[in-house]
């Protein structure tokens, strides 16, 4: 199928993820904010990104750090004001950066006025129909209405106290108790979200990252998982009805001038079902999590790259490559362990030995691999600094609801959310102003001095300079970005491919140094060569010989 939207920016953009809480704190309360992002936009620009995806900045009680939204049209005071957001969008545009905002349509916050009204209105009211309220099972309704599990541990239901003070109905919440799921069968919910899309499009955003994009529609009747026989894996996700929602959203987006993008957060390992979300009248792109999850192993990597390209080709959608985000263990740490794959097995792997030097070497090699593959690249703030997962945050300082919901069995996601080190030789490393009232909301490691943006700038061996150089080459080389890939013959454990007219990327995932393929010019390496050979865990970009 011919690729639709050939040449559209989102087919091969470099998109930098900002997790606002942890990016830069301008007002000194220990939590990042929009003024901080504005002050540090230059960093993202100099890195060479095309767009910035900003994790939720909306009004929120922060039960899940903003993924629990109480007002989709306004900014939480912790982060600033709507005027700050508008100023950021405008300044970014001037700097050549597009802003992609995070949309959380599966659930809101239990402080959202519609949810509060639903609780107040009582059982059977039209207000409750906007959510999934049900009586409990058991004699006194004391058991959850079905067997669905929350992503954060325990049942996916919470029981409310009715306005008359009695224990009452339960509401569905696939995540924390403070995140009630919307009922997407209700036309008012659909209208509201179409309006929210327009609200941010009218303010100049270039697109939306869609949180848990496969969860919106639920199996009719909310059947027990144990009884469920539908085509999708689970009754709470990947229902056929979700596609109609996205076709509607696409019409809204396409009614605006310019090329704008939807990127779906979609953990779905069935290639055909995954591709359905990316049909030309639905969403433009989705995160490539199988790649993030793959082991650092040549065969595993090649398989996932081939599968990715094949599944996206089914629908003409651009592939995306992502190594880390605010939910996953940072890849320096993952690749420094014996078990290099990722399967949300945080508890199992947490605290197991990590060789940071090895992880860093592989992370650098992986960065050059992703930037050479066809399609979009996502960079999570701090990837470019070679940051690792901070695993020794004391239990009492951890804030992720996944920790609380599992009674600490899940170490949670705080370790990848530690505030970014900008400069200086001790915490807060420029994250907060020197006269800040409070320390960073999560403690930063004592040994991050060499990892600040300032310390890495100008050091040719630093991760930051590697990222800057690589993105500059990627921008200058027409062969990189959108297009096709051709595998070259390579020794076992080595991946080698060409892009367009003779640009070659070779990654050595074996334990032995490897010969370089024939070339006329060495463009970039992720680490020094060894007597002209490519050492293990190193990637090279070459201009290939004809
Ligand atoms: O990290 C997880 C559990 O601890 C995942 O299940 C994760 O919650 C899932 O990938 C969905 O993530 C998105 O929605 C969540 C939010 O907590 C994540 O930060 C967000 O990326 C609920 O809104």
Coordinates of C-alpha atoms and ligand atoms in Angstrom, one line a residue:
X1 CA 0.0 0.0 0.0
X2 CA 1.3 3.5 -0.8
X3 CA 2.1 5.4 2.3
X4 CA -0.5 8.0 2.9
X5 CA 0.6 11.5 3.9
X6 CA 4.0 11.0 2.3
X7 CA 6.3 13.7 3.6
X8 CA 4.1 14.6 6.7
X9 CA 6.3 15.6 9.6
X10 CA 4.9 12.9 11.9
X11 CA 6.1 10.1 9.7
X12 CA 9.7 10.5 10.8
X13 CA 9.7 13.1 13.6
X14 CA 12.0 13.0 16.6
X15 CA 9.6 13.5 19.6
X16 CA 10.9 14.4 23.0
X17 CA 8.8 13.4 26.0
X18 CA 8.6 15.8 28.9
X19 CA 7.2 14.5 32.2
X20 CA 6.4 18.0 33.6
X21 CA 6.7 17.0 37.2
X22 CA 10.4 16.1 36.7
X23 CA 11.7 18.3 33.9
X24 CA 12.4 21.7 35.4
X25 CA 11.1 23.5 38.5
X26 CA 11.0 27.3 38.0
X27 CA 9.1 28.3 41.1
X28 CA 11.1 26.3 43.6
X29 CA 8.4 24.0 45.1
X30 CA 10.4 20.9 44.2
X31 CA 8.0 20.0 41.4
X32 CA 8.6 20.8 37.7
X33 CA 6.3 23.3 36.0
X34 CA 5.5 25.0 32.7
X35 CA 7.7 28.0 33.4
X36 CA 10.5 25.4 33.8
X37 CA 9.7 23.8 30.5
X38 CA 9.7 27.3 28.8
X39 CA 13.1 28.1 30.4
X40 CA 14.6 24.9 29.1
X41 CA 13.0 24.7 25.6
X42 CA 16.5 25.5 24.2
X43 CA 17.8 22.2 25.4
X44 CA 15.2 20.3 23.4
X45 CA 15.8 22.5 20.4
X46 CA 19.5 22.1 20.6
X47 CA 19.1 18.4 20.9
X48 CA 17.5 18.4 17.5
X49 CA 13.9 17.3 18.3
X50 CA 11.0 18.2 16.1
X51 CA 8.2 18.0 18.7
X52 CA 7.6 17.7 22.4
X53 CA 5.0 15.4 23.9
X54 CA 4.0 16.7 27.3
X55 CA 2.6 14.2 29.9
X56 CA -0.6 15.5 31.5
X57 CA -0.5 19.0 32.8
X58 CA -4.3 19.4 33.5
X59 CA -6.0 20.1 36.8
X60 CA -5.6 17.0 38.9
X61 CA -5.5 15.8 42.5
X62 CA -2.3 13.9 41.3
X63 CA -3.5 10.5 42.5
X64 CA -1.5 9.3 39.4
X65 CA 0.6 12.4 38.8
X66 CA -1.8 14.0 36.4
X67 CA -3.2 10.9 34.6
X68 CA -6.2 11.5 36.8
X69 CA -7.8 14.6 35.2
X70 CA -10.3 16.8 37.0
X71 CA -10.5 19.5 34.2
X72 CA -9.4 18.7 30.7
X73 CA -9.4 22.3 29.7
X74 CA -7.3 23.9 32.4
X75 CA -3.8 23.5 33.8
X76 CA -3.1 22.4 37.3
X77 CA -1.8 25.3 39.5
X78 CA 1.2 23.1 40.4
X79 CA 2.3 23.4 36.8
X80 CA 1.1 27.0 36.1
X81 CA -1.8 28.5 34.2
X82 CA -3.5 28.1 30.9
X83 CA -1.8 31.3 29.8
X84 CA 1.6 29.6 30.6
X85 CA 0.6 26.6 28.4
X86 CA -0.5 29.0 25.6
X87 CA 2.8 30.9 25.9
X88 CA 4.7 27.6 25.8
X89 CA 2.9 26.5 22.6
X90 CA 3.7 29.8 20.9
X91 CA 7.4 29.9 22.0
X92 CA 7.8 26.3 20.9
X93 CA 6.4 27.1 17.5
X94 CA 8.9 30.0 17.2
X95 CA 11.7 27.6 18.1
X96 CA 10.5 25.1 15.4
X97 CA 9.0 22.7 17.9
X98 CA 5.5 21.3 17.8
X99 CA 3.6 20.5 21.0
X100 CA 1.8 17.2 21.4
X101 CA -0.4 17.1 24.5
X102 CA -1.4 14.0 26.4
X103 CA -5.1 13.1 26.4
X104 CA -6.5 10.7 29.0
X105 CA -9.9 9.6 27.7
X106 CA -10.3 6.2 29.5
X107 CA -10.8 7.7 32.9
X108 CA -10.9 11.0 34.7
X109 CA -10.3 11.9 38.4
X110 CA -12.8 11.2 41.2
X111 CA -12.7 15.0 41.6
X112 CA -14.0 15.6 38.1
X113 CA -17.3 17.6 38.5
X114 CA -19.2 15.0 36.4
X115 CA -18.1 12.2 38.7
X116 CA -18.9 14.1 41.8
X117 CA -22.3 14.9 40.4
X118 CA -22.8 11.2 39.6
X119 CA -22.0 10.2 43.2
X120 CA -24.3 12.9 44.5
X121 CA -27.1 12.0 42.2
X122 CA -27.6 8.4 43.5
X123 CA -28.2 5.0 41.9
X124 CA -30.1 4.9 38.6
X125 CA -29.6 8.6 37.9
X126 CA -28.6 9.8 34.4
X127 CA -25.4 11.3 35.9
X128 CA -24.2 7.8 36.9
X129 CA -24.6 6.6 33.3
X130 CA -21.6 8.6 32.3
X131 CA -19.5 6.1 34.3
X132 CA -19.7 2.3 35.0
X133 CA -21.6 2.1 38.3
X134 CA -22.9 -1.3 39.3
X135 CA -24.3 -2.9 42.5
X136 CA -21.9 -5.2 44.2
X137 CA -22.1 -9.0 44.3
X138 CA -22.7 -10.9 47.5
X139 CA -25.6 -10.6 49.9
X140 CA -24.9 -7.0 51.0
X141 CA -23.3 -6.0 47.7
X142 CA -19.9 -6.2 49.4
X143 CA -18.1 -7.9 46.5
X144 CA -16.9 -6.2 43.3
X145 CA -19.4 -6.5 40.4
X146 CA -16.9 -8.6 38.3
X147 CA -13.5 -10.2 38.4
X148 CA -11.5 -7.5 36.5
X149 CA -8.2 -6.6 38.0
X150 CA -6.8 -3.0 38.3
X151 CA -3.5 -2.3 36.6
X152 CA -2.3 -1.1 40.0
X153 CA -3.2 -4.2 42.0
X154 CA -6.5 -5.4 43.6
X155 CA -9.9 -5.3 42.0
X156 CA -10.8 -2.7 39.3
X157 CA -13.7 -1.5 41.3
X158 CA -14.2 0.9 44.3
X159 CA -17.3 1.1 46.4
X160 CA -18.8 4.5 47.2
X161 CA -20.8 5.8 50.1
X162 CA -24.2 6.8 48.8
X163 CA -25.5 10.4 49.6
X164 CA -27.6 8.8 52.4
X165 CA -24.5 7.6 54.1
X166 CA -24.9 3.9 53.3
X167 CA -22.4 1.7 51.5
X168 CA -23.6 1.7 47.9
X169 CA -22.7 1.0 44.3
X170 CA -19.3 0.3 42.9
X171 CA -17.6 2.1 40.0
X172 CA -15.1 0.7 37.5
X173 CA -11.6 2.0 37.6
X174 CA -9.0 0.1 35.7
X175 CA -6.2 2.1 37.4
X176 CA -6.2 3.8 40.8
X177 CA -9.3 4.4 42.9
X178 CA -9.1 8.0 42.0
X179 CA -9.4 7.3 38.3
X180 CA -13.0 6.3 37.4
X181 CA -13.5 4.9 33.9
X182 CA -15.8 6.8 31.5
X183 CA -18.7 5.1 29.9
X184 CA -17.8 5.5 26.2
X185 CA -21.3 4.2 25.2
X186 CA -22.7 7.5 26.4
X187 CA -23.1 10.1 23.7
X188 CA -22.3 12.9 26.2
X189 CA -18.9 11.4 26.8
X190 CA -18.2 11.3 23.1
X191 CA -19.3 14.9 22.6
X192 CA -17.2 16.1 25.5
X193 CA -14.0 14.6 24.2
X194 CA -14.6 15.8 20.7
X195 CA -14.9 19.2 22.3
X196 CA -11.7 18.8 24.4
X197 CA -9.8 17.9 21.2
X198 CA -11.1 21.1 19.5
X199 CA -10.2 23.1 22.6
X200 CA -6.5 22.2 22.4
X201 CA -6.4 22.2 18.6
X202 CA -7.7 25.7 18.7
X203 CA -4.7 26.5 20.9
X204 CA -2.3 25.3 18.3
X205 CA -1.3 21.8 19.5
X206 CA 0.1 19.6 16.8
X207 CA -1.4 16.4 18.2
X208 CA -2.4 14.1 21.0
X209 CA -0.8 11.1 22.7
X210 CA -3.7 8.9 23.7
X211 CA -3.5 7.3 27.1
X212 CA -4.4 3.5 27.2
X213 CA -5.9 3.9 23.8
X214 CA -7.3 0.4 23.7
X215 CA -9.3 0.6 26.9
X216 CA -12.1 3.1 26.1
X217 CA -14.8 0.6 24.9
X218 CA -15.6 -2.3 27.2
X219 CA -17.3 -5.6 26.4
X220 CA -21.1 -5.2 26.6
X221 CA -22.4 -6.2 30.0
X222 CA -18.9 -6.1 31.5
X223 CA -18.6 -9.9 31.6
X224 CA -16.2 -11.7 34.0
X225 CA -12.8 -12.2 32.5
X226 CA -13.2 -15.9 33.4
X227 CA -16.3 -16.1 31.2
X228 CA -15.2 -13.9 28.4
X229 CA -14.9 -15.4 24.9
X230 CA -14.6 -12.4 22.7
X231 CA -11.9 -11.9 20.0
X232 CA -9.7 -9.6 22.1
X233 CA -7.6 -10.8 24.9
X234 CA -9.5 -9.1 27.7
X235 CA -13.1 -7.8 28.1
X236 CA -11.8 -4.3 29.2
X237 CA -9.7 -3.6 26.2
X238 CA -9.3 -3.8 22.4
X239 CA -13.0 -4.0 21.7
X240 CA -14.2 -3.5 18.1
X241 CA -16.3 -0.5 19.3
X242 CA -13.2 1.5 20.0
X243 CA -12.5 2.0 16.3
X244 CA -15.6 4.0 15.7
X245 CA -14.5 6.4 18.4
X246 CA -11.2 7.0 16.7
X247 CA -12.7 7.4 13.3
X248 CA -14.8 10.2 14.8
X249 CA -11.6 11.8 16.4
X250 CA -9.8 11.6 13.1
X251 CA -12.6 13.6 11.4
X252 CA -12.2 16.3 14.1
X253 CA -8.4 16.4 13.6
X254 CA -8.6 16.4 9.8
X255 CA -11.0 19.4 10.0
X256 CA -8.0 21.5 11.1
X257 CA -5.4 22.8 8.7
X258 CA -1.9 21.3 8.7
X259 CA -0.7 17.9 9.5
X260 CA -1.5 16.9 13.1
X261 CA -0.9 13.6 14.8
X262 CA -2.5 11.0 17.1
X263 CA -0.1 8.6 18.8
X264 CA -1.7 5.8 20.7
X265 CA -0.4 4.2 23.8
X266 CA -1.3 0.6 22.9
X267 CA 0.2 -2.5 24.6
X268 CA -1.1 -5.1 22.1
X269 CA 1.2 -7.8 20.9
X270 CA -1.2 -9.1 18.2
X271 CA 0.1 -7.5 15.0
X272 CA -3.1 -7.6 13.1
X273 CA -5.2 -6.2 15.9
X274 CA -2.6 -3.5 16.6
X275 CA -2.6 -2.4 13.0
X276 CA -6.3 -1.9 13.0
X277 CA -5.9 1.2 15.1
X278 CA -3.6 2.7 12.4
X279 CA -5.9 2.3 9.5
X280 CA -5.9 5.5 7.3
X281 CA -9.1 6.9 8.9
X282 CA -8.1 6.2 12.5
X283 CA -4.9 7.0 14.4
X284 CA -1.7 8.0 12.7
X285 CA 0.8 6.2 14.9
X286 CA 1.3 4.1 18.1
X287 CA 4.2 3.5 20.4
X288 CA 6.2 0.4 19.5
X289 CA 6.4 -1.4 22.8
X290 CA 7.4 -4.8 21.6
X291 CA 10.7 -3.1 20.5
X292 CA 11.1 -1.5 24.0
X293 CA 10.5 -4.9 25.5
X294 CA 12.9 -6.9 23.3
X295 CA 16.0 -8.5 24.7
X296 CA 19.4 -7.0 23.8
X297 CA 20.0 -9.9 21.4
X298 CA 20.5 -9.7 17.6
X299 CA 17.9 -12.3 16.7
X300 CA 15.2 -10.9 19.1
X301 CA 15.9 -7.4 17.8
X302 CA 15.8 -8.3 14.2
X303 CA 12.6 -10.2 14.7
X304 CA 10.9 -7.3 16.3
X305 CA 12.1 -4.8 13.7
X306 CA 10.9 -7.0 10.9
X307 CA 7.5 -7.7 12.6
X308 CA 7.1 -3.9 13.3
X309 CA 7.8 -3.0 9.7
X310 CA 5.5 -5.7 8.4
X311 CA 2.5 -4.8 10.7
X312 CA 2.7 -1.1 9.9
X313 CA 3.0 -1.8 6.2
X314 CA -0.4 -3.5 6.5
X315 CA -2.0 -0.1 6.9
X316 CA 0.7 2.3 5.5
X317 CA 1.4 3.8 9.0
X318 CA 4.8 5.0 10.1
X319 CA 6.8 2.8 12.5
X320 CA 7.9 4.3 15.8
X321 CA 10.8 3.4 18.0
X322 CA 10.9 4.0 21.7
X323 CA 13.4 2.8 24.3
X324 CA 12.0 4.2 27.6
X325 CA 9.1 6.3 29.0
X326 CA 7.7 7.4 32.3
X327 CA 6.2 3.9 33.0
X328 CA 9.2 1.7 32.1
X329 CA 12.5 0.9 33.7
X330 CA 15.1 3.1 32.0
X331 CA 17.0 1.2 29.3
X332 CA 20.5 1.9 30.7
X333 CA 19.4 -0.3 33.6
X334 CA 17.5 -2.8 31.6
X335 CA 20.4 -3.4 29.2
X336 CA 22.9 -3.6 32.1
X337 CA 21.2 -6.6 33.6
X338 CA 21.5 -10.3 32.7
X339 CA 17.8 -10.3 31.8
X340 CA 17.6 -7.5 29.3
X341 CA 13.9 -7.9 28.2
X342 CA 11.1 -5.9 29.8
X343 CA 7.7 -7.4 30.6
X344 CA 6.5 -5.2 33.5
X345 CA 8.4 -7.6 35.6
X346 CA 9.6 -4.8 37.7
X347 CA 9.3 -6.6 41.0
X348 CA 11.1 -9.6 39.8
X349 CA 14.1 -7.7 38.4
X350 CA 14.2 -4.7 40.8
X351 CA 17.5 -4.7 42.7
X352 CA 19.1 -7.5 40.7
X353 CA 22.7 -6.7 39.7
X354 CA 23.1 -3.9 37.1
X355 CA 26.4 -3.3 35.2
X356 CA 25.9 0.4 34.5
X357 CA 28.9 0.7 32.2
X358 CA 27.6 -2.2 30.0
X359 CA 24.1 -0.8 30.1
X360 CA 25.3 2.7 29.1
X361 CA 27.3 1.2 26.2
X362 CA 24.3 -0.7 25.0
X363 CA 22.0 2.3 25.5
X364 CA 24.3 4.4 23.2
X365 CA 24.3 1.6 20.6
X366 CA 20.5 1.3 20.9
X367 CA 20.1 5.0 20.4
X368 CA 22.0 5.0 17.1
X369 CA 20.0 1.9 16.1
X370 CA 16.6 3.6 16.7
X371 CA 17.6 6.8 15.0
X372 CA 18.7 4.8 11.9
X373 CA 15.5 2.8 11.6
X374 CA 12.7 4.0 9.4
X375 CA 10.0 6.1 11.1
X376 CA 9.6 8.2 14.2
X377 CA 11.8 8.2 17.3
X378 CA 10.7 9.0 20.8
X379 CA 13.2 10.2 23.4
X380 CA 12.2 10.2 27.0
X381 CA 13.7 13.1 29.0
X382 CA 17.0 12.0 30.4
X383 CA 17.6 9.3 27.8
X384 CA 19.9 11.8 26.2
X385 CA 21.8 12.1 29.4
X386 CA 22.3 8.4 29.8
X387 CA 20.3 8.4 33.1
X388 CA 19.6 5.0 34.7
X389 CA 16.7 3.8 36.8
X390 CA 17.1 5.1 40.4
X391 CA 16.4 1.9 42.3
X392 CA 17.3 2.9 45.8
X393 CA 14.5 5.4 46.5
X394 CA 13.5 4.7 50.1
X395 CA 10.1 3.0 50.2
X396 CA 8.5 5.8 52.2
X397 CA 9.5 8.3 49.6
X398 CA 8.0 6.4 46.6
X399 CA 4.8 8.1 45.3
X400 CA 3.6 5.9 42.4
X401 CA 0.1 4.5 43.0
X402 CA 1.4 1.2 41.6
X403 CA 3.5 0.9 44.8
X404 CA 0.6 1.7 47.1
X405 CA -1.9 -0.4 45.2
X406 CA 0.2 -3.5 45.5
X407 CA 1.3 -2.9 49.1
X408 CA 4.8 -2.3 47.9
X409 CA 5.1 -5.6 46.0
X410 CA 5.6 -3.5 42.8
X411 CA 8.5 -1.1 43.2
X412 CA 6.6 1.2 40.9
X413 CA 7.8 3.8 38.4
X414 CA 9.3 6.5 40.5
X415 CA 12.8 5.3 39.6
X416 CA 12.4 6.6 36.0
X417 CA 10.8 9.8 37.1
X418 CA 13.6 11.3 39.2
X419 CA 14.0 15.0 38.4
X420 CA 16.5 15.9 35.6
X421 CA 20.0 17.1 36.5
X422 CA 20.8 20.3 34.6
X423 CA 23.9 21.7 36.2
X424 CA 25.9 22.0 39.4
X425 CA 27.6 19.3 41.5
X426 CA 24.9 18.4 43.9
X427 CA 21.1 18.1 44.2
X428 CA 18.9 19.7 42.9
X429 CA 21.4 20.0 40.1
X430 CA 19.7 23.1 38.7
X431 CA 16.3 21.3 38.6
X432 CA 15.0 23.9 41.1
X433 CA 16.4 27.4 41.6
X434 CA 19.2 27.7 44.2
X435 CA 16.8 29.4 46.7
X436 CA 14.1 26.7 46.3
X437 CA 11.7 26.3 49.2
X438 CA 11.6 22.5 48.8
X439 CA 13.9 19.7 47.6
X440 CA 13.1 17.8 44.4
X441 CA 9.9 15.7 44.9
X442 CA 12.0 12.5 44.5
X443 CA 15.6 12.4 45.7
X444 CA 18.3 12.6 43.0
X445 CA 21.4 10.4 43.3
X446 CA 24.5 11.8 44.8
X447 CA 26.5 10.6 41.7
X448 CA 24.7 12.6 39.0
X449 CA 27.3 15.4 38.9
X450 CA 28.9 14.0 35.8
X451 CA 25.4 13.5 34.2
X452 CA 24.1 17.0 34.2
X453 CA 23.4 18.8 30.9
X454 CA 26.1 21.3 31.7
X455 CA 28.7 18.6 32.5
X456 CA 28.0 16.7 29.3
X457 CA 27.9 19.7 27.0
X458 CA 31.1 19.9 25.0
X459 CA 32.3 16.5 26.1
X460 CA 32.6 14.6 22.9
X461 CA 32.3 11.3 24.7
X462 CA 29.1 12.2 26.6
X463 CA 25.7 10.7 25.8
X464 CA 24.3 14.2 25.3
X465 CA 26.8 15.0 22.5
X466 CA 26.2 11.6 20.9
X467 CA 22.5 12.3 20.8
X468 CA 23.1 15.8 19.4
X469 CA 25.5 14.6 16.7
X470 CA 23.2 11.7 15.8
X471 CA 20.1 13.9 15.4
X472 CA 22.1 16.4 13.4
X473 CA 23.2 13.7 11.0
X474 CA 19.7 12.2 10.9
X475 CA 18.4 15.7 9.9
X476 CA 21.0 16.2 7.3
X477 CA 20.8 12.7 5.7
X478 CA 17.8 12.3 3.4
X479 CA 18.2 8.5 3.6
X480 CA 17.3 8.5 7.3
X481 CA 13.8 9.0 8.6
X482 CA 10.8 7.7 6.6
X483 CA 11.4 5.0 4.0
X484 CA 12.6 1.4 3.7
X485 CA 15.3 -0.7 5.2
X486 CA 17.4 -3.4 3.5
X487 CA 19.2 -6.0 5.6
X488 CA 22.9 -6.7 4.7
X489 CA 24.6 -10.0 5.3
X490 CA 26.4 -9.9 8.6
X491 CA 28.1 -12.3 11.0
X492 CA 26.1 -13.9 13.8
X493 CA 25.1 -11.5 16.5
X494 CA 25.6 -8.5 14.2
X495 CA 22.7 -6.5 12.6
X496 CA 23.5 -4.5 9.5
X497 CA 21.2 -2.6 7.1
X498 CA 21.1 0.1 4.6
X499 CA 18.8 3.0 4.3
X500 CA 18.1 4.7 1.0
X501 CA 21.2 5.5 -1.1
X502 CA 24.0 3.7 0.8
X503 CA 23.7 4.8 4.4
X504 CA 24.7 1.8 6.5
X505 CA 23.9 1.1 10.1
X506 CA 25.7 -1.8 11.8
X507 CA 25.1 -2.9 15.4
X508 CA 27.3 -5.4 17.1
X509 CA 25.2 -7.4 19.6
X510 CA 27.7 -10.3 19.7
X511 CA 30.5 -10.8 22.2
X512 CA 33.3 -10.4 19.6
X513 CA 34.6 -7.5 17.6
X514 CA 33.2 -7.4 14.1
X515 CA 34.5 -6.2 10.7
X516 CA 33.0 -3.0 9.4
X517 CA 31.0 -3.4 6.1
X518 CA 32.6 -1.8 3.1
X519 CA 32.3 2.0 3.3
X520 CA 33.7 5.3 2.1
X521 CA 33.0 7.3 5.2
X522 CA 32.5 6.7 8.9
X523 CA 29.8 9.1 10.0
X524 CA 29.3 8.2 13.6
X525 CA 29.9 5.5 16.2
X526 CA 28.4 5.0 19.6
X527 CA 31.8 4.1 21.0
X528 CA 35.4 3.9 19.9
X529 CA 36.5 1.3 17.3
X530 CA 39.0 -1.3 18.3
X531 CA 41.8 -1.5 15.7
X532 CA 39.3 -0.8 13.0
X533 CA 36.8 -3.3 14.3
X534 CA 33.4 -2.7 15.7
X535 CA 33.5 -3.7 19.4
X536 CA 30.6 -5.6 21.1
X537 CA 27.6 -3.4 22.0
X538 CA 28.5 -0.7 19.6
X539 CA 26.7 0.8 16.6
X540 CA 28.3 2.6 13.6
X541 CA 26.8 4.7 10.9
X542 CA 28.7 4.5 7.6
X543 CA 28.4 5.8 4.1
X544 CA 28.4 2.5 2.2
X545 CA 30.7 1.7 -0.7
X546 CA 28.7 1.4 -4.0
Ligands
LIG1 O1 3.0 0.9 34.3 C1 2.0 0.3 34.3 C2 1.5 -0.3 35.6 O2 2.3 0.0 36.7 C3 1.2 0.1 33.1 O3 0.2 -0.8 33.2 C4 0.6 1.4 32.7 O4 -0.2 1.9 33.7 C5 -0.1 1.3 31.4 O5 0.9 1.2 30.4 C6 -0.9 2.6 31.1 O6 -0.1 3.7 31.2 C7 -0.8 5.0 31.1 O7 -1.9 5.1 31.8 C8 -1.8 5.0 33.2 C9 -0.8 5.9 33.8 O8 -0.5 5.6 35.1 C10 0.5 5.8 33.0 O9 1.5 6.7 33.5 C11 0.2 6.1 31.6 O10 1.3 6.1 30.7 C12 -3.2 5.5 33.8 O11 -3.6 6.7 33.2

